[in-house]
Each structure stands twice: as structure tokens, then as C-alpha cells.
Coordinates of C-alpha atoms and ligand atoms in Angstrom, one line a residue:
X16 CA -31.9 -21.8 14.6
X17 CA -30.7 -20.5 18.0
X18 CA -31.6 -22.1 21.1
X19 CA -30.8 -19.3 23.9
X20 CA -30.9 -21.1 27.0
X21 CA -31.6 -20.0 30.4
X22 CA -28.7 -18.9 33.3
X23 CA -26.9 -22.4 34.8
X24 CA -28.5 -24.7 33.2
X25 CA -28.7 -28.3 34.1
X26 CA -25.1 -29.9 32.4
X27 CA -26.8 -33.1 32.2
X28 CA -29.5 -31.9 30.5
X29 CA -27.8 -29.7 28.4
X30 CA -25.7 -32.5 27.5
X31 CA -28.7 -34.6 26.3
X32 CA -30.2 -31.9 24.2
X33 CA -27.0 -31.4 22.0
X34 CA -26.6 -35.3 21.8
X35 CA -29.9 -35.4 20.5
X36 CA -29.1 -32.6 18.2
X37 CA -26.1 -34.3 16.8
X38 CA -28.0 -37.3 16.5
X39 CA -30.4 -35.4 14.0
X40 CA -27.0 -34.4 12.2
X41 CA -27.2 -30.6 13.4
X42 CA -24.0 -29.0 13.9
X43 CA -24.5 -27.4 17.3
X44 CA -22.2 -24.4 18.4
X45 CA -21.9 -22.8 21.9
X46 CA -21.1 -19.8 22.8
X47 CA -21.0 -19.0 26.2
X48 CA -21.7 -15.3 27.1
X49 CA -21.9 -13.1 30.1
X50 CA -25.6 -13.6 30.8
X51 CA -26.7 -16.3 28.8
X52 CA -25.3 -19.3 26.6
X53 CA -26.8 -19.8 23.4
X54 CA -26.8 -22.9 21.0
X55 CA -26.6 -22.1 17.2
X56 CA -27.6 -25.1 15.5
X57 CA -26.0 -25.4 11.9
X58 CA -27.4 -27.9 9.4
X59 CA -31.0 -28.7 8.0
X60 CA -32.9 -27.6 10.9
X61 CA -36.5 -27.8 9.1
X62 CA -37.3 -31.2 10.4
X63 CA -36.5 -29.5 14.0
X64 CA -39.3 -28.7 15.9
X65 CA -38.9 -25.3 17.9
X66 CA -41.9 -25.8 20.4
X67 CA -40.3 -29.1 21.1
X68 CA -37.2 -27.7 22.2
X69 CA -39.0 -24.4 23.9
X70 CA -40.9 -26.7 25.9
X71 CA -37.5 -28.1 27.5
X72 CA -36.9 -26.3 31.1
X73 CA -33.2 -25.4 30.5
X74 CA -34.3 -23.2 27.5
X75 CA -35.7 -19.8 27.7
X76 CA -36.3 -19.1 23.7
X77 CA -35.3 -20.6 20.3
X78 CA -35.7 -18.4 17.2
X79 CA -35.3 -19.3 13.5
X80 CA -32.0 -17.8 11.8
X81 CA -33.1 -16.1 8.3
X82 CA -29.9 -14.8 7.5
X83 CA -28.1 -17.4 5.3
X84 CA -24.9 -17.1 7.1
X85 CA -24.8 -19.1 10.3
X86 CA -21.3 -19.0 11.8
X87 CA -20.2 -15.7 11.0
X88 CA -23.8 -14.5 12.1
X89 CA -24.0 -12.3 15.1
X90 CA -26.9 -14.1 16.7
X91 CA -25.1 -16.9 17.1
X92 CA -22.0 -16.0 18.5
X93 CA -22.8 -12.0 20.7
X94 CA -19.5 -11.7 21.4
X95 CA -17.1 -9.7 19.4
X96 CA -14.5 -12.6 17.8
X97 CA -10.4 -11.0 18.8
X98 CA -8.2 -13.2 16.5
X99 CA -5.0 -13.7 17.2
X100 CA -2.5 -13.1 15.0
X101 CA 1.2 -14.0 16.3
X102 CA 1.4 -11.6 19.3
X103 CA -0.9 -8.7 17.7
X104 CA -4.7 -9.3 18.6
X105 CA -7.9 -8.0 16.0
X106 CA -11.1 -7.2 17.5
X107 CA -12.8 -6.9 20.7
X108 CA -11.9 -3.1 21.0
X109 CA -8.3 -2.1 20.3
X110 CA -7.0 -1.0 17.0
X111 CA -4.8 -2.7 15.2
X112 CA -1.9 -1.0 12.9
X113 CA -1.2 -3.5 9.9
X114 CA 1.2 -1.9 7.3
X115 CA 4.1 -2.5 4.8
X116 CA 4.4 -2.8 1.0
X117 CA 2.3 -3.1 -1.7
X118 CA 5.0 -6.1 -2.5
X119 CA 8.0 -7.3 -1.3
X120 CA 11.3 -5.9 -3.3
X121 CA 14.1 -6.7 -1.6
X122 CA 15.6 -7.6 2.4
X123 CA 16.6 -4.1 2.1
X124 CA 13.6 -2.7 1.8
X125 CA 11.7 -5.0 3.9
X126 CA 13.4 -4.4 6.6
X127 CA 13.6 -1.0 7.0
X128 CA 9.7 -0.7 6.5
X129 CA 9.1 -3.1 9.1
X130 CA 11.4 -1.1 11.4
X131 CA 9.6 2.0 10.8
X132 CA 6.3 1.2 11.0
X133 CA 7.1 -0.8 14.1
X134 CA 8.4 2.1 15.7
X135 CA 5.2 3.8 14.7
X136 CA 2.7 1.6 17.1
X137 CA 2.3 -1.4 13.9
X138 CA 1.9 -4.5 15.3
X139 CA 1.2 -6.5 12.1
X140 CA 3.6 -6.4 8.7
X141 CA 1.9 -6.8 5.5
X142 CA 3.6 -7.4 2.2
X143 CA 3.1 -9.4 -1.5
X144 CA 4.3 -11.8 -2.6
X145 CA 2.2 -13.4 -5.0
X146 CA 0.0 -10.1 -6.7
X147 CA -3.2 -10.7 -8.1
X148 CA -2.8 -8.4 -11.8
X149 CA -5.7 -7.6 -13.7
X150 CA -2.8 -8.0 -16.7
X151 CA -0.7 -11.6 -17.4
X152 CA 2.1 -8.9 -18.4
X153 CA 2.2 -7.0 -15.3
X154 CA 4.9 -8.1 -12.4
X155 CA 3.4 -10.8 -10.6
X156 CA 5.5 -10.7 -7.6
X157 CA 8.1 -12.1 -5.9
X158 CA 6.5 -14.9 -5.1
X159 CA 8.4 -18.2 -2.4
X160 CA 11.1 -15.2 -2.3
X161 CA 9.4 -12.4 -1.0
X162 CA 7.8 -14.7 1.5
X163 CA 11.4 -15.9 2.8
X164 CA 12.2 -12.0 2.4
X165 CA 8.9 -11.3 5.3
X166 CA 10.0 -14.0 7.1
X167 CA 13.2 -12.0 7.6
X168 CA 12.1 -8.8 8.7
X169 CA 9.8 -10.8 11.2
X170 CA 12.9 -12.3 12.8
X171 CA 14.6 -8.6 12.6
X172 CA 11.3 -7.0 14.2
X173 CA 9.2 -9.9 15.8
X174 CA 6.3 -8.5 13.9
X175 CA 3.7 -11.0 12.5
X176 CA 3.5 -11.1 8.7
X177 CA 0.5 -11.0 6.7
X178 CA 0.5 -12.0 2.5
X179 CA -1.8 -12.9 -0.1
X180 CA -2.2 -16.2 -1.5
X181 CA -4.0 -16.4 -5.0
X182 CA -3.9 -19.7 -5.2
X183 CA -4.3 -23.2 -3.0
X184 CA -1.2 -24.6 -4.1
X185 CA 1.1 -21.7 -2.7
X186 CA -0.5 -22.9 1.0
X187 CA 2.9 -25.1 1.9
X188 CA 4.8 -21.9 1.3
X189 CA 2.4 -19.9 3.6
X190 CA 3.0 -22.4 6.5
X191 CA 4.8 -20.4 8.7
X192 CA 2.9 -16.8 7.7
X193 CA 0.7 -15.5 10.6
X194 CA -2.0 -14.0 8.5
X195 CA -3.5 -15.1 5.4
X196 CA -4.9 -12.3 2.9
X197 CA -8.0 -13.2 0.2
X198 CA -7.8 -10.4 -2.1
X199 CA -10.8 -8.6 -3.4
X200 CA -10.2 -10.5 -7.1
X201 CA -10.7 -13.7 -5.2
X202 CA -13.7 -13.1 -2.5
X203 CA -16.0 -15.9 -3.8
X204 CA -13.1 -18.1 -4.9
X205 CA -15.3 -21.1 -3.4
X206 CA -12.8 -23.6 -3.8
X207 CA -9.9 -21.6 -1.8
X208 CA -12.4 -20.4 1.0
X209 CA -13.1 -24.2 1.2
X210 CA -9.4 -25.5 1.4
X211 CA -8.8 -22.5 4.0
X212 CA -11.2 -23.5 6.1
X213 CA -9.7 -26.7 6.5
X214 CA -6.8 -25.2 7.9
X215 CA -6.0 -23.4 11.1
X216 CA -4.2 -20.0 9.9
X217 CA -6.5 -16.8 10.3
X218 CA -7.5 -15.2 7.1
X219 CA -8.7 -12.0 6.1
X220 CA -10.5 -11.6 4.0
X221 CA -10.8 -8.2 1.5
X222 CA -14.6 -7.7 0.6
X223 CA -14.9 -8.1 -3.8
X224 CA -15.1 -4.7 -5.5
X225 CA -18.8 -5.9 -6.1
X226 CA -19.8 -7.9 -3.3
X227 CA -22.9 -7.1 -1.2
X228 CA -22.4 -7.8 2.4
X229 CA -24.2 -10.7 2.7
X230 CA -22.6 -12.1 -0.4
X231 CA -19.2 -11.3 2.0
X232 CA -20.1 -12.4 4.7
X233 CA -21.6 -15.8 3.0
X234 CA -18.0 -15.9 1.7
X235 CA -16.7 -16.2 5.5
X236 CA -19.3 -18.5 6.4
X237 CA -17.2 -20.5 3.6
X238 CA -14.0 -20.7 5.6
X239 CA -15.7 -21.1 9.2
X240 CA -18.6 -24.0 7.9
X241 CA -14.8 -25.9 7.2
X242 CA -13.7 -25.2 11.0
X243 CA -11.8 -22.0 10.6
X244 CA -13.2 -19.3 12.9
X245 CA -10.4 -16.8 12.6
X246 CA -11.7 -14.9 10.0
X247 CA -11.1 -10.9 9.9
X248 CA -13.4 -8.8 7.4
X249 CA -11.6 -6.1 5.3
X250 CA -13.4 -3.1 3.5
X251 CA -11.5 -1.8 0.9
X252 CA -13.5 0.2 -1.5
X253 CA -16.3 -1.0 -4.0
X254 CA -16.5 0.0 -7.5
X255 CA -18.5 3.0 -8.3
X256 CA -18.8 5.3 -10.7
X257 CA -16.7 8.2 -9.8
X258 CA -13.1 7.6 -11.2
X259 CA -11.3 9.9 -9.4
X260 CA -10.6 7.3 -7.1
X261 CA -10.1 3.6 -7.8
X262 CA -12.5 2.2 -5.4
X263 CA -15.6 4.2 -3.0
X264 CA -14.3 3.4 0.4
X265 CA -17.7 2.1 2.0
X266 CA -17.6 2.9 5.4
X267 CA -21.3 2.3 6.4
X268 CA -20.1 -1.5 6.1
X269 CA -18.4 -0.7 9.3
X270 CA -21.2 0.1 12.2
X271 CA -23.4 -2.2 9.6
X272 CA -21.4 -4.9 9.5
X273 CA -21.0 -4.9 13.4
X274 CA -24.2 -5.4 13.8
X275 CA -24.5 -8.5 11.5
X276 CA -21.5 -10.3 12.8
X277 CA -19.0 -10.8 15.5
X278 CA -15.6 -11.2 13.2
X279 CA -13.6 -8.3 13.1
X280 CA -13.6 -5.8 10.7
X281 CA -10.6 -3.9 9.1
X282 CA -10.6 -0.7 7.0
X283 CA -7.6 -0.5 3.8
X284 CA -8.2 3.1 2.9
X285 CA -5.0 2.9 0.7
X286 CA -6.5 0.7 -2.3
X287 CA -9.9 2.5 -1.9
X288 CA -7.7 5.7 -1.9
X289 CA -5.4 5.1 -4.8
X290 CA -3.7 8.7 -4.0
X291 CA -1.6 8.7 -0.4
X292 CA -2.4 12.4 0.3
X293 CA -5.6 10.9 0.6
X294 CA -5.3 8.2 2.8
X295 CA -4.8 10.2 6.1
X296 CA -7.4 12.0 5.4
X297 CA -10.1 9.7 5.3
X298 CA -8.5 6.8 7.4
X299 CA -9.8 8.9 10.5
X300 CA -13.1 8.6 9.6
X301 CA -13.1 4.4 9.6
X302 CA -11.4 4.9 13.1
X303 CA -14.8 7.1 13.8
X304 CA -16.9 4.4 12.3
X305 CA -15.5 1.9 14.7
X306 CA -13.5 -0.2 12.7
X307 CA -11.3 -2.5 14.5
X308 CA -8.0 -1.7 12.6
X309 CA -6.1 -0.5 9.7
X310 CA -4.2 -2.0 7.0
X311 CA -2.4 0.7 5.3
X312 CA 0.3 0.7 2.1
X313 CA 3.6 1.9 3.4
X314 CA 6.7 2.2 1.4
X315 CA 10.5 3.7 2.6
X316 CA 10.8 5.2 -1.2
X317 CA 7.3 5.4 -2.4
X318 CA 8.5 7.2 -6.0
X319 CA 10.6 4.1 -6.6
X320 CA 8.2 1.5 -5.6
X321 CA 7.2 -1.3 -8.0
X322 CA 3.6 -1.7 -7.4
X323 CA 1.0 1.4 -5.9
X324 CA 3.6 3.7 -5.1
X325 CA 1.2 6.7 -5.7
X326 CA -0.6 5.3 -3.1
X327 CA 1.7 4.0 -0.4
X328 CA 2.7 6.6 2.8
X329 CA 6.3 6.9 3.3
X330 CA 7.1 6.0 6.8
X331 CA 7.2 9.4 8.4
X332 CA 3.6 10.9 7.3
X333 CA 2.7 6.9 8.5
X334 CA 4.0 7.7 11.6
X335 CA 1.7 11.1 11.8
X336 CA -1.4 9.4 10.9
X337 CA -0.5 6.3 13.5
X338 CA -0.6 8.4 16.4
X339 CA -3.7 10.4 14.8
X340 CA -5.4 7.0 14.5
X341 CA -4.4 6.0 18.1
X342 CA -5.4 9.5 19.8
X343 CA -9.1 9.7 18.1
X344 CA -9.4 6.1 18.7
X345 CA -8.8 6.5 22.7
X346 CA -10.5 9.6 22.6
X347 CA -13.8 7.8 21.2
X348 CA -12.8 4.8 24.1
Ligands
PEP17 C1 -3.0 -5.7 -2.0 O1 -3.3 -5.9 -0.8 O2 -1.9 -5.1 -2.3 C2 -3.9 -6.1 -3.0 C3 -3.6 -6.2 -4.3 O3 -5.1 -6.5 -2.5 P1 -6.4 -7.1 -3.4 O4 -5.9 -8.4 -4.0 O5 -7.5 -7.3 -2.4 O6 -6.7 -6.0 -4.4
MN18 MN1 -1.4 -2.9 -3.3

């Protein structure tokens, strides 16, 4: 339910509604906006009686909420969500460069990718350390190495770092990473979502190769219903049945999405891609869809990497599409 109420409204009064809200157990969350402030009540709001409320003179409407999701909603909350993420910001209307490794190899290479893409407008380093395989024989990562390896090339660049954590009992060893990645594989991993929301570090989270958006987005209201609102959204291709690429990059889940949430919403075009010649090409066209950044594979030797080499950018043709990406992005204001 959402209680919109009217312009300056009586504190005291205000103050007496959402005590008798919390009274009735409803979670009540206020967002203030340019025009109006608005109440989205959380919680089993049957027993509440809307005319009761409308009837109050600090309120101007109150409308029921169908959409299952209540904190990521954008009904409750109109204005866009910017998450912070060290010094780099994510939504609100800038776009945000996030790029690096499929997974961490070595300080060497670390580094030097963090350098580069730095130096190409990146304000966010990504890297693995713990993969998600879809084999137990495949290289599962570095692991507490490769994040001491990120936490290098942050001190060597001042970027903020972003991993994935597959499980809850890597958290400690996440502690001081800026950004925490769900992968796809783990989108309605209840029990995770649940533990980070109970913690303060933003996540993003990839969408599930076969989620809906709702299903998503009820995966989000997971972390926030915990207390974590710094949740970013991150299309990276759902399967489909073309296999010339690994995943469809859905990009209606861009303008779509916007409309059905305030958290801000990232594009990977590099999984969706699988194939790096194709990344710049169709990267422009989340920037066009309004996305509010882009997480891209970069590697310094991309035939030599040990994970998704084929579809990482070596830093050069990263540094093309960068400024491509920036241009067609101020260029669309
Ligand atoms: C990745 O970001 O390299 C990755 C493997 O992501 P996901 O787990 O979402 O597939
Ligand atoms: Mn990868």
C-alpha cells in the first residue's frame, strides 16, 4: 500500500500516522520527493483500511500495491536509487564503466588491467575469485588469493573492486570488497539474498539465465526486505534458443525495468556476447536503451586468459568502445 501524502504536511500528524502504523506491525518507508512524500507501507496491510487513512487531512491518496515486490517497487520509492560504490556512483543518470577479468590470475595481470581500464574512464574493477562452473572439474578460481590479488590493484589504482561470492561463508573474506556480485547461477539463492541483506555492502545482482523480471526483481526485494537497499540490477543475457551466442542479451529489460523500479540497472554484454568482436557492437545499443552502466570482460592477453578469453576486450579496443559509450551517452544527455 502507498499512502502519498499531501505537500508540508503536519510533522505531528505525520508522526502519529506512522506510529499507528508500526503499532499494526507495518513496515513504513518514506521517501521524500521533490513534490510529494509518500509512505510505502510493507507488511500485511489487509487488515488496513484505505478510506481510513484517505480520510486523514495530511493525505492526498493511498493506493493498493499489486506488484509483489514492495521495496524495490517504483511506486514506492520515484526516485531513481544512485548506489555508491567506493568513490564510483550507479544510477541516477551517469554511466558507469565497470571492467576487468573474467578472474583474477596473477598481481601481474591485475594490475595492469586495472591501470588500463582506469585510464580508459573505468571507475569500478571487476574480477573472480570464486567462479561459479557449471563442471566440479573446471578451475574454480583463485579464490581468498585473488581477492588479496584485487585488493592490490585497488591500492595501485584507487579503483573500487567488485567479485562474486557463491557462497555465504566466503562473506568474512569479502569484508573489505566494495561491490558484491550474485551471479546468474545463484539469482534465487534465497538463503544468500537473505544473509546479504543483513549486511551493509551493495550487491548486484546478475538476472538468472531464466528469470522473469518479476521473479528478479522479487529476488532484490530479498536483499532490501533484510535492510540492504543498495541493490544494482544486472542484464546479462537469458537463454534462448539460438546458439550462436551463449545468452540473448535482453535489452527491453532496460526502459522496462526503469519503469518498475528505482535500483539501478547495468548491462554485461560480454557473457550475453560470448565473442568480443561482438561486444562493441551491441554494448551501444544498452547505452541507447538507457542503461545506467556497463560491466564489460577486459583482459591484457585475452588468447592467454584462463576463463572467457574469447570473450574479454583487450584493453585498447576497451578503450575505443569507452569513449564510444561516453560520447553516445552525453549525446543522448
Ligand atoms: C562472471 O561475471 O564472470 C560470471 C561468471 O558471472 P555469472 O556467475 O553471473 O555467470
Ligand atoms: Mn566471465
Amino acid at each position: 500500500m502507498i499512502v502519498v501524502l499531501k505537500q508540508n504536511p503536519n510533522p505531528a500528524q505525520l508522526d502519529s500516522l506512522i506510529a499507528w502504523l508500526e503499532e499494526k506491525h507495518i513496515e513504513v518507508n518514506k521517501s521524500v520527493g521533490t513534490t510529494h512524500t509518500i509512505l510505502g507501507l510493507v507488511g500485511d496491510t489487509a487488515a488496513i483500511d484505505p478510506d481510513l487513512i484517505s480520510a486523514l487531512g495530511i493525505v492526498e491518496d493511498v493506493k493498493r500495491v499489486q506488484e509483489p515486490y514492495k521495496h524495490a517497487n517504483r511506486k514506492f520509492h520515484p526516485e531513481a536509487t544512485v548506489v555508491q560504490v567506493g568513490d564510483a556512483k550507479i544510477g541516477g543518470g551517469t554511466l558507469t564503466l565497470m571492467a576487468g577479468p573474467c578472474t583474477v590470475e596473477s598481481e601481474a595481470q591485475i594490475v595492469e588491467i586495472a591501470k588500463r581500464i582506469k585510464a580508459s574512464g573505468a571507475s569500478i574493477l571487476r574480477g573472480g575469485a570464486f567462479k561459479p562452473r557449471t563442471s566440479p572439474y573446471s578451475y574454480q578460481g583463485m579464490g581468498e588469493e585473488g581477492i588479496a590479488l584485487l585488493k592490490t590493484a585497488r591500492a595501485e589504482t584507487g579503483l573500487p573492486i567488485a567479485a562474486e561470492l557463491t557462497d555465504s561463508a566466503q562473506l568474512p573474506l569479502f569484508a573489505d570488497v566494495d561491490l558484491i556480485q550474485v551471479g546468474a547461477r545463484n539469482m534465487q539463492n534465497f538463503a544468500l539474498l537473505g544473509v546479504l541483506g543483513r549486511q551493509e555492502k551493495p550487491v548486484m545482482l546478475m538476472r538468472g539465465h531464466c528469470a522473469t523480471y518479476e521473479e528478479w526483481l522479487m529476488s532484490a526485494e530479498y536483499i532490501m526486505a533484510g535492510g540492504n537497499h543498495n541493490v544494482i540490477l544486472c542484464e546479462g543475457g537469458i537463454r534462448s534458443l539460438e546458439p550462436s551466442t551463449r545468452y540473448a542479451l535482453d535489452l527491453a529489460a532496460v526502459p522496462i525495468l526503469r519503469r518498475l523500479t528505482h535500483l539501478p540497472i547495468l548491462v554485461d554484454p560480454s557473457h550475453a556476447a560470448s565473442r568480443s568482436w561482438l561486444v562493441p557492437e551491441i554494448a551501444p545499443a544498452a547505452v541507447a536503451a538507457g542503461v545506467d552502466g556497463i560491466s564489460a570482460e577486459v583482459h591484457n592477453d585475452p588468447e592467454h586468459a584462463v576463463m572467457d578469453g574469447p570473450q574479454s576486450l583487450d584493453p585498447d579496443t576497451f578503450d575505443a568502445l569507452a569513449k564510444k559509450l561516453t560520447a553516445l551517452h552525453d549525446y543522448l544527455g
